[in-house]
Structures are given as structure tokens and as C-alpha cells.
C-alpha positions as a Markdown table, in Angstrom:
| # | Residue | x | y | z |
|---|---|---|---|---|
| 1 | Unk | 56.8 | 19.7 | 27.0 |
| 2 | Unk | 55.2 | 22.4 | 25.2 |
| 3 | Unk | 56.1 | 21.4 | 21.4 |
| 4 | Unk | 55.5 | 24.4 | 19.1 |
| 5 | Unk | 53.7 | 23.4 | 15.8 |
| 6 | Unk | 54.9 | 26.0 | 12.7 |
| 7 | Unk | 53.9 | 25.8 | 9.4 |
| 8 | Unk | 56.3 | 25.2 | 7.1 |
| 9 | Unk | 56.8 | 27.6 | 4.1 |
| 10 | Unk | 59.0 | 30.2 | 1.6 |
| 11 | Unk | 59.5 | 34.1 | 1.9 |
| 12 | Unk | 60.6 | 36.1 | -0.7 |
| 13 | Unk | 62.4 | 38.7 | -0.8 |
| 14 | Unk | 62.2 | 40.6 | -4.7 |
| 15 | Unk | 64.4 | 43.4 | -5.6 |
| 16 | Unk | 63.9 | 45.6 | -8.4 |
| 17 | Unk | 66.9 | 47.5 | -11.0 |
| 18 | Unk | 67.0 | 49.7 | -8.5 |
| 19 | Unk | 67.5 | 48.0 | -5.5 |
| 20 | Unk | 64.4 | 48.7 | -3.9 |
| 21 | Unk | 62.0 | 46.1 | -2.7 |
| 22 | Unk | 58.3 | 44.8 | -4.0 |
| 23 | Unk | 55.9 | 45.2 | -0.9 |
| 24 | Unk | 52.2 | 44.0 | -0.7 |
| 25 | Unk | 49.9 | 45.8 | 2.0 |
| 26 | Unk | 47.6 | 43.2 | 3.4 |
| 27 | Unk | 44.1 | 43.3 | 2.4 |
| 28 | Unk | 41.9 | 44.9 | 5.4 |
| 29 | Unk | 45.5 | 45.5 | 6.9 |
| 30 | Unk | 48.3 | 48.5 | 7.1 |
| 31 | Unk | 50.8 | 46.3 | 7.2 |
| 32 | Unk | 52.6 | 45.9 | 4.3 |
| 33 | Unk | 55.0 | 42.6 | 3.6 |
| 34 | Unk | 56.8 | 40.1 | 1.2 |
| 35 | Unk | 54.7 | 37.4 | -0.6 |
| 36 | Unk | 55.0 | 34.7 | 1.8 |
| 37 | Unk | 53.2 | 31.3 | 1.8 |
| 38 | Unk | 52.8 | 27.1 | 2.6 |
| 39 | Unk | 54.6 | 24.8 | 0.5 |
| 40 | Unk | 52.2 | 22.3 | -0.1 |
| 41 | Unk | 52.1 | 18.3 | 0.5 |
| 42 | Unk | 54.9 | 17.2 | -2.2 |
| 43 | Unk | 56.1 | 20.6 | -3.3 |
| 44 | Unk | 59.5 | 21.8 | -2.9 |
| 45 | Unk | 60.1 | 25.3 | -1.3 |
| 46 | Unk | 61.6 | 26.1 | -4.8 |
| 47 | Unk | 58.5 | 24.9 | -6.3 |
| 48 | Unk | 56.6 | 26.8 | -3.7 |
| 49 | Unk | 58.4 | 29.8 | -4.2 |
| 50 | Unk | 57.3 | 29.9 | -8.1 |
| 51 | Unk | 53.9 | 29.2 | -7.1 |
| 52 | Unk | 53.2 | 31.9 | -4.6 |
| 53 | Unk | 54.7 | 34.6 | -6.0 |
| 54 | Unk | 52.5 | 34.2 | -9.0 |
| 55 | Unk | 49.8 | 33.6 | -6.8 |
| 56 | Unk | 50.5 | 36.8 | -4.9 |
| 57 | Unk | 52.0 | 38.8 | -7.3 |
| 58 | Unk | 51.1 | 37.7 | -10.9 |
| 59 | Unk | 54.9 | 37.6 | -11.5 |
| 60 | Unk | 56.0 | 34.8 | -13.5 |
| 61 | Unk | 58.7 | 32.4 | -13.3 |
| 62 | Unk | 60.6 | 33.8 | -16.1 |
| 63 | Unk | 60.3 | 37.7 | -15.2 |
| 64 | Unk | 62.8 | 36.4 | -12.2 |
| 65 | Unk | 65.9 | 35.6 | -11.0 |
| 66 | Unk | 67.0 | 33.6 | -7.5 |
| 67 | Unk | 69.9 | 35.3 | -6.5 |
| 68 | Unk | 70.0 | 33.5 | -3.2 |
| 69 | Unk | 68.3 | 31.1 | -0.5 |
| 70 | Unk | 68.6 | 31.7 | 3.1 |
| 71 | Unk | 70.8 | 29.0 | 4.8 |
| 72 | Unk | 68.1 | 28.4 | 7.5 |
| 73 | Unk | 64.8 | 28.3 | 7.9 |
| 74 | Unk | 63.4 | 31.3 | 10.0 |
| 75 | Unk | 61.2 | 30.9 | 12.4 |
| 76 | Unk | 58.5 | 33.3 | 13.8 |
| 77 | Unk | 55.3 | 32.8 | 16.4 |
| 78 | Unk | 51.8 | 34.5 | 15.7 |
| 79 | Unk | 50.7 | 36.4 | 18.8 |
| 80 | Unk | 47.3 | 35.0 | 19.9 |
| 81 | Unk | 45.4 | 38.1 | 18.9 |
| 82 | Unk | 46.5 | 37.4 | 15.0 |
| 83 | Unk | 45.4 | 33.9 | 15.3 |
| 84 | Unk | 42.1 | 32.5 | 13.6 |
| 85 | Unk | 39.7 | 31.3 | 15.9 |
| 86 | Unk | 40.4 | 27.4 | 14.7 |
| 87 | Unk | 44.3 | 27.9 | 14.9 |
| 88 | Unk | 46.4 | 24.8 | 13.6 |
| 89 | Unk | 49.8 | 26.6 | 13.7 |
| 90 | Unk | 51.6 | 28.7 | 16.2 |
| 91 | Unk | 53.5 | 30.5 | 13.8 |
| 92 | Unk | 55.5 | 30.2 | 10.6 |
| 93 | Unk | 59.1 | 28.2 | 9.8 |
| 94 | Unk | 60.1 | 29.9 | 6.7 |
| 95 | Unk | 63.2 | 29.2 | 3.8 |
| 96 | Unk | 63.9 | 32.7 | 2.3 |
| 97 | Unk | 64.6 | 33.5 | -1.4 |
| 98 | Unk | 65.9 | 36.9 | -2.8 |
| 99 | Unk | 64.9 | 37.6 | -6.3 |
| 100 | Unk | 65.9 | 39.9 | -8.9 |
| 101 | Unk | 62.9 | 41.2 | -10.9 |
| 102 | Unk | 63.8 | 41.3 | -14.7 |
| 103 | Unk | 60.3 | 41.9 | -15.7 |
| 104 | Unk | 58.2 | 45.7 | -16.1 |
| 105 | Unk | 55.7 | 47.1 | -13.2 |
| 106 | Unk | 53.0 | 45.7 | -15.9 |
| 107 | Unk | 54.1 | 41.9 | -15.1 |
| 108 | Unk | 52.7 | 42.5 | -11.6 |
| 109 | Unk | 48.9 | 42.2 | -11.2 |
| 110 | Unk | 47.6 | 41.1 | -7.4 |
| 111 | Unk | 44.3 | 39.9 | -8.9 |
| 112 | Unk | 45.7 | 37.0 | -10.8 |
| 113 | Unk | 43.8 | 34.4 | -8.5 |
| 114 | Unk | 40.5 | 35.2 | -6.7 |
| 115 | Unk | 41.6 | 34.8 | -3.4 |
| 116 | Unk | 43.9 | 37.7 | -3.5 |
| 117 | Unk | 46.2 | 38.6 | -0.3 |
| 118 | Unk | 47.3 | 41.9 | -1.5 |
| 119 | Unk | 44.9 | 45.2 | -2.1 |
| 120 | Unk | 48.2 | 47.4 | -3.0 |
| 121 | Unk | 51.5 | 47.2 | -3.1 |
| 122 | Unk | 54.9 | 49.4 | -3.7 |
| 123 | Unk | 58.5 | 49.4 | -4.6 |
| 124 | Unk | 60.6 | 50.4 | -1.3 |
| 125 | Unk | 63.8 | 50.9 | 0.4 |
| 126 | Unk | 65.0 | 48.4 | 3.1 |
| 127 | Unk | 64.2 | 50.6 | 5.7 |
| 128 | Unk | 60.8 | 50.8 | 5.1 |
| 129 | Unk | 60.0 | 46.8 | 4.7 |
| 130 | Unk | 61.2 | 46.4 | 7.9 |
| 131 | Unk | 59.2 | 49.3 | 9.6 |
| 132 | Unk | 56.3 | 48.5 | 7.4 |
| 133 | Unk | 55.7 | 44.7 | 8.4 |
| 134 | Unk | 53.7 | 43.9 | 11.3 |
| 135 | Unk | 56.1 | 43.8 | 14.5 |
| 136 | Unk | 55.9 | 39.9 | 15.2 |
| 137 | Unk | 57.9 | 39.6 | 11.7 |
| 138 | Unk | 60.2 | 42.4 | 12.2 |
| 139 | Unk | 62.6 | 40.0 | 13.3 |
| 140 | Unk | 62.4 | 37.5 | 10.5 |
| 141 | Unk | 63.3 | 40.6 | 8.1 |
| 142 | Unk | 65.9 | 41.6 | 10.0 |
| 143 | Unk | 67.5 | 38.4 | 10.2 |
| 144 | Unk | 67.3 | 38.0 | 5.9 |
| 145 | Unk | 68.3 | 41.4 | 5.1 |
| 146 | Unk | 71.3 | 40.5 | 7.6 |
| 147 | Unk | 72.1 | 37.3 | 5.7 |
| 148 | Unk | 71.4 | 38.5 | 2.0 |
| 149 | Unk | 73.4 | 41.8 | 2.7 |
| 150 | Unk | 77.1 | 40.7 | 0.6 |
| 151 | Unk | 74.2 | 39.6 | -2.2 |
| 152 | Unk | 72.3 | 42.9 | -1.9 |
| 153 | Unk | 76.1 | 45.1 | -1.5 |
| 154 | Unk | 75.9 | 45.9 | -5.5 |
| 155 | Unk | 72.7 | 46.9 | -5.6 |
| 156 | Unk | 71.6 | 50.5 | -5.8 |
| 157 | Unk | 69.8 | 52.4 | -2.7 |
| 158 | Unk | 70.6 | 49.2 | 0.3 |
């Protein structure tokens, strides 16, 4: 049997006053995405959450809110051509968090760390996220705009 072998780790989803959402564009890329990332050895996805959105971002913590956590974990595979040449994972198994940003467009700076992901990044409709992200993760956003749609209902512009 062919067992797949996914890395296990948080997406999130961060929606403005608005109701439009934070998007990075990959470095080197035009694809543009959610922060995304591994949970470490002994972290908790919440825990993971925190961590890579600061990463990521440079949003802290406090200048957010979780609104709500996907019920599953989502799954996508990396076609070949996207994988690195050593490749230890055929894709990603993700838990999903949608988060209200409280704080100001100041709060976000993508060069808090030095291994930055991000070389831009934009507030934008729903629409747009999902025609934005590379196609192998269309799916995946799909799938948590679908489930955080009742959350997202009484926000402006969704």
C-alpha cells in the first residue's frame, strides 16, 4: 500500500472590519495565499497558529481574535513539480482558524523574521483568495470558506 506521508500543520484564515481577507504573495511566486505553516514537535496547532502568523505576518497575538477552528483537518497533495528535490512530505494535513483582525495595517510587517515567506501582501474579497492561490490549494479554500460561511454571514463584502 502506498501510504501518503502529510505534514501536519494550521491555516489561517484573517478577516479584516471589512470582511475582506489578508493575503501574502509568495516570495519569487504570483501566487498569493494565507499564512500557513508546521506545528512543531510539542506545539499545539493553537500554539502554532500564534506562532506563524507572527512569523508570517508580524501580527501579534493580541491584535486577534479566533472566531473559529475548522472541524477537520484538510488535506492537500503537492504535485511533483512543487516538490523540493529532498521531498519528506507529499503534501500538507492542515487544522484551519479564522481570525478577526482588531489591530491597524501598521501591525503587519512581513519582515519580522529573516526568513520571510511573503514579498507583498493585500486585503481581498473571497473571490479573489480562491482564484489567487496556486490550483493544488484551490480546493482546501474552498472547502474552509464552505465551512466558516454561517461565521463569515455578518461580515461585510462575503
Amino acid at each position: 500500500m502506498n501510504k501518503k506521508n502529510y505534514r501536519k500543520g494550521v491555516g489561517v484564515v484573517v478577516v479584516n472590519n471589512e470582511g475582506q481577507f489578508f493575503l501574502g504573495k509568495r516570495i519569487g511566486a504570483q501566487a498569493w495565499q494565507f499564512p500557513q505553516g508546521g506545528i512543531d514537535e510539542g506545539e499545539t496547532p493553537t500554539e502554532a497558529l500564534y506562532r506563524e502568523l507572527y512569523e508570517e505576518t508580524g501580527i501579534k497575538r493580541e491584535n486577534v481574535e479566533i472566531l473559529s477552528v475548522s472541524r477537520k483537518w484538510l488535506v492537500y497533495n503537492i504535485p511533483h513539480v512543487y516538490q523540493r528535490y529532498n521531498k519528506k512530505y507529499d503534501g500538507a494535513m492542515q487544522k484551519w482558524f479564522l481570525l478577526k483582525f482588531t489591530g491597524t495595517n501598521r501591525d503587519i510587517d512581513l519582515n519580522t523574521f529573516n526568513h520571510a515567506e511573503f514579498d507583498g501582501w493585500k486585503w481581498a474579497d473571497k473571490k479573489t483568495a480562491i482564484t489567487s492561490v496556486v490550483r493544488f490549494k484551490k480546493s482546501v479554500y474552498e472547502s474552509i470558506f464552505n465551512e466558516f460561511s454561517d461565521v463569515l454571514k455578518g461580515l461585510k463584502d462575503n
